[in-house]
Amino acid sequence: MAKILFINPVVREEDVPRHIPYGIALLAAIAMKKGHLVQVYDANAHRLPIETIIEVCQADDWDAVCIGGLTTTYNYIKKACKLIKESAPNAQLIAGGGFLTSMPHEIFEWIPEIDVGCIGESFETFPEVLAKIDNKDFNYADVLGVIHRDLTGKSFLTNVRPNIKDLDTLPWPAWELFPLDIYFANSANLFSEESFTSKRRMDINGSFGCGLTCKYCWHLGTTGDMLVEENEHGDNDVVFTYGRNIRYHSADYIVSMVKHLHDKYDIDFAAFIDENLMTMDVASKGTWLKDLCNKWIEAGLQPTCRQKGIPHDENCKGVHWNGTSHAGLHRPETLKLMFEAGCTHLVYGLESFDPTVLRNLGKGSNARKNKQSIATCLASGIKPIPNIIIGFPEESFESVRNTIEALVELGITAKPHFATAYPGSEWYYAYKDSIMEQYDNDLEAYIMDLGDASKITATISHEFSPMQLLGLQQIVYLKDLRLLDLSEKHWAPVQHELSPMIQPKLSFNLKTVKEAGPLAS
Ligand code: SF4
């Protein structure tokens, strides 16, 4: 059996480590189930100098070293791969996750040390790659869902790996491999009283993907949204679509997992990292969340404060939880039951209150529903956490005004994020050329610059420059309509003389059709 080392890269260096990497923990569990020997070096939790990787790689005779994450971990992964290859030259270096799936050929060019990469969903692909390594067979051409290279370094993508059908066949993540105390020490967050006083929070995942098509969002094969097709050079490449394979865990799977976490690790808070709980609930015709809440309560996980209808305090037992919601898809009776079962807050990606922006966004909401959602959620007892964005392609003084007026009406103060075209999103493929122009044709420099959208990287606003967007962010934060009017007045006489900052274009990697990738039978 293979000896495998997982390295969890540093993510959001400016913040403390808050999330046990769910995907890595799940793949580690799958590998262990197959009998492989697995170790984890959690660089994100330990925050040691990156050179520590050398020691870790030399600590054993690894058959494979595995690394992966979202695009925002690219900087760390690139440096880490160099150190891994130098210090464990005989180990196969396996990569996976969003940073690779969104742009496999580019990543293989930029990080020549990677031997093989898992594209899209890896639950079946990864163990197949490990089995090959175990047999010292390093020809991956017959494994679905991988990118590999020949002796010259040229990269090849095999055909798409079907999504697994039944998520409940997955084992629980191997949490025991991670330094849990570091994560528990950072359990608290400011979203609700219960989450702020949490001492032992862990993430859980109930579903993969989302049925909607927000243009800034990416699913990277987790929803059946990915195909592999031949590009104009005759090479296989990834193509993202509006196709969907909707999949969620049963309530029994989720509740027994949380019960286990409560009994074994004494968790007091479970954070659902699902892309959107409400879209899954809609796919289940409104039964999934109700079933989940009822079983949560039956399993004795309902917090004392909700059971007795008393304020939350330090004596509260049970497990509180949070997740993501949707302004047009939440139902008052479901929210009420969620509150009773212990839900404390729900993140609402409202993004904007402008009709044009929302119509083009693919979110399936509108300004009226966005406004109503706050009161509907509050009425259930759950706290809504709204997200606001500025810098949409069609952003205008009018759209910003609509957003500020709604924020004033609702009494919300929000520092908006900047519209950012992350690889894998529709925006990225539509505006890739404009993005490259903004980075002197150095796409890798753009990828290295990406963070959590709290700073401007490449703009995709047709009308506003980075300077204007920075000012508009402050104006929205201050809800200062006077400053907005003054800015518009100053700008109006020259606005029509300026050519658009950017232009969208068609891309091979994006097909706006509902063509889903295969689902395993
Ligand atoms: S609703 Fe959320 S998860 Fe779904 S596509 Fe939009 S941003 Fe992505």
Coordinates of C-alpha atoms and ligand atoms in Angstrom, one line a residue:
M1 CA 0.0 0.0 0.0
A2 CA 1.2 3.5 -0.8
K3 CA 2.6 5.9 1.8
I4 CA 0.8 9.2 1.2
L5 CA 1.5 12.7 2.5
F6 CA -1.2 15.4 2.1
I7 CA -0.1 19.0 2.4
N8 CA -2.9 21.5 3.3
P9 CA -1.7 24.9 1.8
V10 CA -1.9 28.2 3.7
V11 CA -5.1 30.0 2.8
R12 CA -5.9 33.7 3.7
E13 CA -2.6 34.4 5.3
E14 CA -4.0 37.6 6.9
D15 CA -6.5 35.6 8.9
V16 CA -6.2 32.8 11.5
P17 CA -6.8 29.2 10.3
R18 CA -10.6 28.6 10.6
H19 CA -11.5 25.7 8.5
I20 CA -10.4 22.1 8.5
P21 CA -10.0 21.4 4.8
Y22 CA -13.1 19.2 4.1
G23 CA -12.0 18.0 0.7
I24 CA -8.5 16.9 1.8
A25 CA -10.0 15.2 4.9
L26 CA -12.5 13.4 2.8
L27 CA -9.9 12.2 0.3
A28 CA -7.6 11.1 3.1
A29 CA -10.5 9.0 4.5
I30 CA -11.1 7.4 1.1
A31 CA -7.3 6.6 0.7
M32 CA -7.2 5.1 4.2
K33 CA -10.3 3.0 3.4
K34 CA -8.4 1.5 0.5
G35 CA -5.6 0.6 2.9
H36 CA -3.1 3.3 2.1
L37 CA -0.9 4.9 4.9
V38 CA -1.8 8.5 5.2
Q39 CA -0.2 11.5 7.0
V40 CA -1.1 15.2 6.8
Y41 CA 1.0 18.3 7.1
D42 CA -1.4 21.1 7.8
A43 CA 0.6 24.1 6.8
N44 CA -2.5 26.3 7.1
A45 CA -3.0 25.3 10.7
H46 CA 0.6 25.5 11.8
R47 CA 1.7 28.6 9.9
L48 CA 5.4 27.6 10.0
P49 CA 7.9 28.9 7.4
I50 CA 7.3 27.3 4.0
E51 CA 10.7 25.5 4.2
T52 CA 9.3 23.2 6.8
I53 CA 7.9 21.3 3.8
I54 CA 11.5 20.1 3.2
E55 CA 11.6 18.4 6.6
V56 CA 8.2 16.9 6.3
C57 CA 9.0 15.5 2.8
Q58 CA 12.2 14.0 4.0
A59 CA 10.6 12.5 7.1
D60 CA 9.6 9.4 5.3
D61 CA 9.9 7.6 2.0
W62 CA 6.6 8.9 0.5
D63 CA 5.1 7.3 -2.6
A64 CA 2.9 10.3 -3.2
V65 CA 2.7 13.8 -2.0
C66 CA -0.7 15.4 -2.6
I67 CA -1.6 19.1 -2.6
G68 CA -4.6 21.1 -3.6
G69 CA -7.0 23.9 -2.9
L70 CA -8.8 26.9 -4.4
T71 CA -7.2 29.4 -6.7
T72 CA -6.5 31.7 -3.8
T73 CA -3.9 29.1 -2.5
Y74 CA -2.0 29.2 -5.8
N75 CA 1.0 31.2 -4.5
Y76 CA 1.6 28.8 -1.7
I77 CA 1.1 25.7 -3.8
K78 CA 3.5 26.9 -6.5
K79 CA 6.3 27.5 -4.0
A80 CA 5.4 24.3 -2.1
C81 CA 5.6 22.1 -5.3
K82 CA 9.1 23.2 -5.9
L83 CA 10.2 22.3 -2.4
I84 CA 8.3 19.0 -2.6
K85 CA 9.9 17.9 -5.8
E86 CA 13.4 18.9 -4.5
S87 CA 13.0 17.1 -1.2
A88 CA 11.0 14.0 -2.3
P89 CA 12.0 13.5 -5.9
N90 CA 10.9 9.9 -5.9
A91 CA 7.3 10.6 -4.8
Q92 CA 4.6 11.3 -7.3
L93 CA 3.3 14.8 -6.9
I94 CA -0.5 14.8 -7.2
A95 CA -2.5 18.0 -7.3
G96 CA -6.3 18.6 -7.3
G97 CA -9.0 21.0 -6.3
G98 CA -10.4 24.2 -7.8
F99 CA -7.0 25.9 -8.6
L100 CA -6.3 23.0 -11.1
T101 CA -9.7 22.1 -12.4
S102 CA -10.4 25.7 -13.6
M103 CA -7.3 25.9 -15.8
P104 CA -5.5 22.6 -15.9
H105 CA -3.2 23.2 -18.9
E106 CA -2.0 26.6 -17.6
I107 CA -1.3 25.2 -14.1
F108 CA 0.7 22.3 -15.6
E109 CA 2.7 24.8 -17.6
W110 CA 3.3 27.1 -14.6
I111 CA 4.1 24.3 -12.1
P112 CA 6.2 21.7 -14.0
E113 CA 6.8 19.7 -10.8
I114 CA 3.3 18.3 -10.7
D115 CA 3.2 14.8 -12.1
V116 CA -0.6 14.2 -12.2
G117 CA -3.7 16.1 -11.4
C118 CA -7.2 15.1 -10.5
I119 CA -9.8 17.3 -12.4
G120 CA -13.3 17.9 -11.0
E121 CA -14.7 15.4 -8.5
S122 CA -11.9 13.2 -7.3
F123 CA -13.7 10.6 -5.1
E124 CA -13.1 7.8 -7.7
T125 CA -10.2 9.4 -9.6
F126 CA -7.9 9.8 -6.6
P127 CA -8.0 6.2 -5.4
E128 CA -7.4 5.0 -9.0
V129 CA -4.3 7.2 -9.3
L130 CA -3.1 5.8 -5.9
A131 CA -3.6 2.2 -7.1
K132 CA -1.5 3.0 -10.2
I133 CA 1.3 4.5 -8.0
D134 CA 1.1 1.4 -5.7
N135 CA 1.8 -0.7 -8.8
K136 CA 4.6 1.6 -9.9
D137 CA 2.6 2.3 -13.1
F138 CA 3.0 6.0 -13.8
N139 CA 1.1 6.1 -17.0
Y140 CA -2.2 7.7 -16.2
A141 CA -3.6 7.9 -19.7
D142 CA -6.3 5.3 -18.9
V143 CA -7.6 7.0 -15.7
L144 CA -10.7 9.2 -16.3
G145 CA -10.6 12.8 -14.9
V146 CA -6.8 13.4 -14.8
I147 CA -4.3 15.7 -16.4
H148 CA -0.8 14.1 -16.8
R149 CA 2.2 14.8 -19.0
D150 CA 4.6 13.0 -21.3
L151 CA 8.4 13.0 -21.1
T152 CA 8.6 16.4 -22.9
G153 CA 6.3 17.9 -20.2
K154 CA 3.3 18.4 -22.6
S155 CA 0.1 18.1 -20.7
F156 CA -2.9 15.8 -21.6
L157 CA -6.4 15.7 -20.2
T158 CA -8.3 12.4 -20.1
N159 CA -12.0 12.2 -20.5
V160 CA -14.4 13.5 -17.9
R161 CA -14.9 11.5 -14.7
P162 CA -18.6 10.8 -14.0
N163 CA -19.9 12.3 -10.8
I164 CA -20.8 9.7 -8.2
K165 CA -24.5 9.1 -7.8
D166 CA -25.0 8.5 -4.1
L167 CA -23.0 10.8 -1.8
D168 CA -23.9 8.7 1.2
T169 CA -21.4 6.1 -0.1
L170 CA -18.6 8.5 0.9
P171 CA -16.9 7.9 4.3
W172 CA -16.8 10.7 6.8
P173 CA -13.7 13.0 6.5
A174 CA -10.6 11.9 8.5
W175 CA -10.8 14.8 10.9
E176 CA -8.4 12.9 13.3
L177 CA -5.4 13.6 11.0
F178 CA -5.7 17.4 11.6
P179 CA -4.6 19.6 14.6
L180 CA -8.1 20.2 15.8
D181 CA -7.2 22.2 18.8
I182 CA -5.8 24.9 16.5
Y183 CA -9.1 25.1 14.7
F184 CA -11.1 24.9 17.9
A185 CA -9.2 27.9 19.2
N186 CA -10.5 29.9 16.3
S187 CA -14.1 28.7 16.5
A188 CA -15.7 32.1 17.3
N189 CA -16.9 34.4 14.6
L190 CA -19.0 37.5 14.7
F191 CA -22.1 36.5 12.7
S192 CA -24.3 35.6 15.7
E193 CA -24.1 35.4 19.5
E194 CA -24.1 31.7 19.4
S195 CA -21.3 31.5 16.8
F196 CA -19.3 34.2 18.7
T197 CA -19.4 32.1 21.8
S198 CA -18.7 28.9 20.1
K199 CA -15.6 27.0 21.5
R200 CA -15.6 23.9 19.3
R201 CA -16.9 24.6 15.8
M202 CA -16.4 22.2 12.9
D203 CA -17.4 22.4 9.2
I204 CA -19.7 19.9 7.6
N205 CA -21.0 19.5 4.1
G206 CA -24.4 18.3 3.1
S207 CA -24.4 18.7 -0.7
F208 CA -22.3 19.5 -3.7
G209 CA -23.0 22.4 -6.0
C210 CA -26.0 24.5 -6.7
G211 CA -28.6 24.5 -9.4
L212 CA -28.2 28.3 -10.2
T213 CA -25.8 30.0 -12.6
C214 CA -24.5 33.1 -10.9
K215 CA -21.9 34.5 -13.3
Y216 CA -19.2 35.0 -10.6
C217 CA -19.6 31.5 -9.2
W218 CA -17.8 28.3 -10.0
H219 CA -18.7 24.7 -9.4
L220 CA -15.8 23.0 -11.2
G221 CA -17.3 19.7 -11.9
T222 CA -19.0 19.2 -8.6
T223 CA -22.5 19.8 -10.1
G224 CA -22.2 18.0 -13.4
D225 CA -21.3 21.3 -14.9
M226 CA -18.0 20.1 -16.5
L227 CA -17.3 18.4 -19.9
V228 CA -14.0 17.6 -21.5
E229 CA -13.8 18.5 -25.2
E230 CA -11.2 18.9 -27.9
N231 CA -10.1 22.5 -28.4
E232 CA -8.9 24.1 -31.6
H233 CA -5.4 22.7 -31.2
G234 CA -6.8 19.1 -31.0
D235 CA -6.1 18.9 -27.2
N236 CA -8.7 17.9 -24.6
D237 CA -9.7 20.8 -22.3
V238 CA -12.3 21.5 -19.7
V239 CA -15.6 23.1 -20.7
F240 CA -18.0 24.5 -18.1
T241 CA -21.8 24.5 -18.7
Y242 CA -25.1 25.2 -17.0
G243 CA -25.5 21.4 -16.7
R244 CA -26.4 20.0 -13.3
N245 CA -26.3 16.7 -11.4
I246 CA -28.0 17.7 -8.2
R247 CA -26.8 15.6 -5.2
Y248 CA -27.1 15.9 -1.5
H249 CA -26.5 13.7 1.5
S250 CA -29.5 12.1 3.2
A251 CA -30.6 13.8 6.5
D252 CA -29.6 10.5 8.2
Y253 CA -26.0 10.7 6.9
I254 CA -25.6 14.4 8.0
V255 CA -27.2 14.0 11.4
S256 CA -25.3 10.8 12.3
M257 CA -22.1 12.6 11.3
V258 CA -22.9 15.6 13.5
K259 CA -23.9 13.3 16.3
H260 CA -20.5 11.6 16.0
L261 CA -18.7 14.9 16.0
H262 CA -20.7 16.0 19.1
D263 CA -20.0 12.7 21.0
K264 CA -16.4 12.4 20.0
Y265 CA -15.1 16.0 19.8
D266 CA -17.8 17.7 21.9
I267 CA -18.6 20.2 19.1
D268 CA -21.0 23.0 19.9
F269 CA -21.3 24.4 16.4
A270 CA -21.6 23.0 12.9
A271 CA -21.0 25.3 10.0
F272 CA -22.5 24.0 6.7
I273 CA -20.0 24.8 3.9
D274 CA -22.6 23.9 1.3
E275 CA -22.7 26.3 -1.6
N276 CA -26.4 26.9 -1.0
L277 CA -28.7 25.0 1.3
M278 CA -31.9 26.5 -0.2
T279 CA -31.2 25.4 -3.8
M280 CA -30.7 21.8 -2.6
D281 CA -34.0 22.1 -0.6
V282 CA -35.8 23.3 -3.7
A283 CA -34.4 20.3 -5.6
S284 CA -35.8 18.0 -2.9
K285 CA -39.2 19.8 -3.3
G286 CA -38.9 21.3 0.1
T287 CA -38.3 18.1 2.1
W288 CA -34.6 18.0 2.7
L289 CA -34.1 20.7 5.2
K290 CA -37.3 19.8 7.1
D291 CA -36.2 16.2 7.3
L292 CA -32.7 17.4 8.4
C293 CA -34.1 19.6 11.2
N294 CA -36.5 17.0 12.5
K295 CA -33.8 14.4 12.6
W296 CA -31.4 16.9 14.3
I297 CA -34.0 17.4 17.0
E298 CA -34.8 13.7 17.3
A299 CA -31.0 12.9 17.7
G300 CA -30.8 15.2 20.7
L301 CA -28.7 17.8 18.9
Q302 CA -31.2 20.7 19.4
P303 CA -29.5 23.3 21.6
T304 CA -31.1 23.8 25.0
C305 CA -31.9 27.4 24.4
R306 CA -34.0 26.5 21.4
Q307 CA -35.6 23.6 23.2
K308 CA -36.7 25.7 26.2
G309 CA -37.2 29.0 24.4
I310 CA -34.7 30.7 26.6
P311 CA -31.7 33.1 25.8
H312 CA -28.5 31.4 24.7
D313 CA -25.8 31.3 27.4
E314 CA -22.7 29.3 28.3
N315 CA -24.8 26.5 29.8
C316 CA -26.4 25.7 26.5
K317 CA -26.0 22.1 25.3
G318 CA -26.4 20.7 21.8
V319 CA -25.2 21.9 18.4
H320 CA -26.0 25.3 16.8
W321 CA -25.4 25.6 13.1
N322 CA -25.4 28.0 10.2
G323 CA -25.4 27.9 6.4
T324 CA -26.2 29.8 3.2
S325 CA -29.6 30.8 2.0
H326 CA -31.3 32.4 -1.0
A327 CA -33.6 35.4 -1.1
G328 CA -36.0 33.9 -3.6
L329 CA -36.0 30.3 -2.4
H330 CA -36.3 30.3 1.4
R331 CA -39.6 29.4 2.9
P332 CA -40.8 30.9 6.2
E333 CA -42.0 27.5 7.6
T334 CA -38.6 25.9 6.8
L335 CA -36.7 28.8 8.3
K336 CA -38.8 28.5 11.5
L337 CA -38.0 24.8 11.8
M338 CA -34.3 25.6 11.1
F339 CA -34.3 28.1 14.0
E340 CA -35.9 25.5 16.3
A341 CA -33.3 23.0 15.3
G342 CA -30.5 25.5 16.3
C343 CA -29.7 27.5 13.1
T344 CA -28.2 30.8 14.1
H345 CA -27.4 32.7 10.9
L346 CA -27.7 32.3 7.2
V347 CA -25.5 34.1 4.6
Y348 CA -27.6 35.7 1.9
G349 CA -25.7 36.6 -1.3
L350 CA -27.9 39.6 -2.1
E351 CA -25.1 41.2 -4.1
S352 CA -27.1 44.2 -5.4
F353 CA -30.5 45.8 -5.4
D354 CA -30.5 46.9 -9.0
P355 CA -32.9 45.3 -11.4
T356 CA -30.6 45.2 -14.4
V357 CA -27.6 43.8 -12.4
L358 CA -29.8 41.1 -10.8
R359 CA -31.5 40.2 -14.1
N360 CA -28.1 39.5 -15.7
L361 CA -26.6 37.8 -12.7
G362 CA -28.2 34.4 -13.0
K363 CA -29.1 34.3 -9.3
G364 CA -32.9 34.0 -9.8
S365 CA -33.7 36.8 -7.4
N366 CA -34.8 40.4 -7.8
A367 CA -34.7 43.6 -5.8
R368 CA -38.1 43.0 -4.2
K369 CA -37.2 39.5 -3.0
N370 CA -33.8 40.7 -1.8
K371 CA -35.5 43.4 0.3
Q372 CA -38.2 41.0 1.7
S373 CA -35.7 38.3 2.5
I374 CA -34.2 40.2 5.4
A375 CA -37.5 40.6 7.2
T376 CA -38.6 37.0 6.4
C377 CA -35.3 35.6 7.8
L378 CA -35.4 37.8 10.9
A379 CA -39.0 36.8 11.6
S380 CA -37.8 33.2 11.9
G381 CA -35.3 34.2 14.6
I382 CA -32.3 33.5 12.3
K383 CA -29.9 36.3 11.6
P384 CA -29.4 37.1 7.9
I385 CA -25.9 38.0 6.9
P386 CA -26.1 39.9 3.6
N387 CA -23.3 40.1 1.1
I388 CA -23.0 43.0 -1.3
I389 CA -20.9 43.4 -4.4
I390 CA -20.0 46.4 -6.6
G391 CA -18.2 46.6 -9.9
F392 CA -20.6 44.3 -11.9
P393 CA -20.1 44.5 -15.7
E394 CA -23.3 46.7 -16.0
E395 CA -22.7 48.7 -12.8
S396 CA -23.7 52.4 -13.2
F397 CA -24.3 55.3 -10.9
E398 CA -28.0 54.3 -11.1
S399 CA -27.3 50.7 -10.0
V400 CA -25.2 51.9 -7.1
R401 CA -27.9 54.4 -6.1
N402 CA -30.5 51.5 -6.1
T403 CA -28.2 49.5 -3.8
I404 CA -27.6 52.4 -1.4
E405 CA -31.3 53.3 -1.2
A406 CA -32.1 49.7 -0.4
L407 CA -29.4 49.5 2.3
V408 CA -30.7 52.7 3.9
E409 CA -34.3 51.3 3.8
L410 CA -33.2 48.0 5.4
G411 CA -30.9 49.6 7.9
I412 CA -27.9 47.5 6.6
T413 CA -24.3 48.7 6.7
A414 CA -22.1 46.7 4.3
K415 CA -18.6 47.2 2.9
P416 CA -19.1 45.7 -0.6
H417 CA -16.8 43.2 -2.1
F418 CA -15.5 43.9 -5.6
A419 CA -16.8 41.9 -8.5
T420 CA -14.0 39.4 -9.2
A421 CA -13.7 37.0 -12.1
Y422 CA -12.4 33.8 -10.4
P423 CA -11.2 31.1 -12.7
G424 CA -14.0 28.7 -13.3
S425 CA -16.7 31.4 -13.3
E426 CA -18.6 32.6 -16.3
W427 CA -17.1 36.1 -15.8
Y428 CA -13.5 34.7 -16.0
Y429 CA -14.0 33.0 -19.3
A430 CA -16.0 35.9 -20.8
Y431 CA -13.4 38.6 -19.7
K432 CA -10.2 36.6 -19.8
D433 CA -8.7 38.8 -22.6
S434 CA -9.6 42.0 -20.8
I435 CA -8.1 40.6 -17.6
M436 CA -4.9 39.7 -19.4
E437 CA -4.6 43.2 -20.8
Q438 CA -4.9 44.6 -17.3
Y439 CA -2.0 42.3 -16.2
D440 CA 0.3 42.9 -19.2
N441 CA -0.7 39.6 -20.7
D442 CA 0.6 37.8 -17.6
L443 CA -2.3 35.6 -16.6
E444 CA -0.3 34.0 -13.8
A445 CA 0.3 37.4 -12.2
Y446 CA -3.5 37.8 -12.1
I447 CA -3.9 34.4 -10.5
M448 CA -1.3 35.2 -7.9
D449 CA -3.0 38.5 -7.1
L450 CA -6.4 37.0 -6.4
G451 CA -7.6 37.1 -2.8
D452 CA -11.0 37.2 -1.2
A453 CA -12.4 40.0 -3.4
S454 CA -11.9 42.7 -0.7
K455 CA -9.4 44.3 -3.0
I456 CA -9.5 45.2 -6.7
T457 CA -7.6 42.9 -9.0
A458 CA -8.9 43.0 -12.6
T459 CA -12.0 45.1 -13.1
I460 CA -14.9 43.7 -15.2
S461 CA -17.0 46.9 -14.9
H462 CA -17.6 48.3 -18.4
E463 CA -18.0 51.8 -17.1
F464 CA -15.9 52.3 -14.0
S465 CA -12.2 52.4 -13.5
P466 CA -10.4 50.9 -10.4
M467 CA -10.1 54.5 -9.0
Q468 CA -13.9 55.0 -9.3
L469 CA -14.7 51.6 -7.8
L470 CA -12.6 52.3 -4.8
G471 CA -14.5 55.5 -4.2
L472 CA -17.8 53.8 -4.8
Q473 CA -17.0 51.2 -2.3
Q474 CA -16.6 53.8 0.4
I475 CA -19.7 55.7 -0.8
V476 CA -21.8 52.5 -0.5
Y477 CA -20.3 51.7 2.9
L478 CA -21.2 55.2 4.1
K479 CA -24.5 55.0 2.3
D480 CA -23.8 58.6 1.2
L481 CA -26.1 59.5 -1.7
R482 CA -24.9 63.1 -1.7
L483 CA -21.4 62.0 -2.6
L484 CA -22.8 59.7 -5.2
D485 CA -24.8 62.5 -6.8
L486 CA -21.8 64.8 -6.8
S487 CA -19.6 62.1 -8.4
E488 CA -22.1 61.4 -11.1
K489 CA -22.5 65.1 -11.9
H490 CA -18.8 65.6 -12.2
W491 CA -18.5 62.5 -14.4
A492 CA -21.6 62.8 -16.6
P493 CA -20.2 65.2 -19.2
V494 CA -17.3 62.9 -20.2
Q495 CA -18.9 59.5 -19.6
H496 CA -20.2 59.1 -23.1
E497 CA -16.8 59.9 -24.6
L498 CA -15.0 57.1 -22.9
S499 CA -14.7 53.7 -24.5
P500 CA -15.7 50.7 -22.3
M501 CA -13.0 49.6 -19.9
I502 CA -13.5 45.9 -21.0
Q503 CA -15.2 43.7 -23.6
P504 CA -16.7 40.2 -23.1
K505 CA -16.1 37.5 -25.6
L506 CA -16.9 33.9 -26.3
S507 CA -14.6 31.3 -24.8
F508 CA -14.0 27.6 -25.6
N509 CA -14.1 26.9 -21.9
L510 CA -17.6 28.1 -21.4
K511 CA -20.9 26.8 -23.0
T512 CA -24.0 28.5 -21.7
V513 CA -26.2 25.4 -22.3
K514 CA -27.7 23.0 -19.9
E515 CA -25.6 20.1 -20.9
A516 CA -24.6 18.1 -17.9
G517 CA -21.5 15.9 -17.5
P518 CA -22.1 12.2 -16.9
L519 CA -23.4 10.7 -13.7
A520 CA -22.2 7.3 -12.6
S521 CA -24.9 4.6 -12.8
Ligands
SF4_1 S1 -26.7 30.8 -5.6 FE1 -24.6 30.8 -4.6 S2 -23.8 28.8 -5.0 FE2 -25.5 29.1 -6.4 S3 -24.6 29.8 -8.3 FE3 -25.2 31.6 -7.1 S4 -23.4 32.1 -5.9 FE4 -23.1 30.1 -6.7

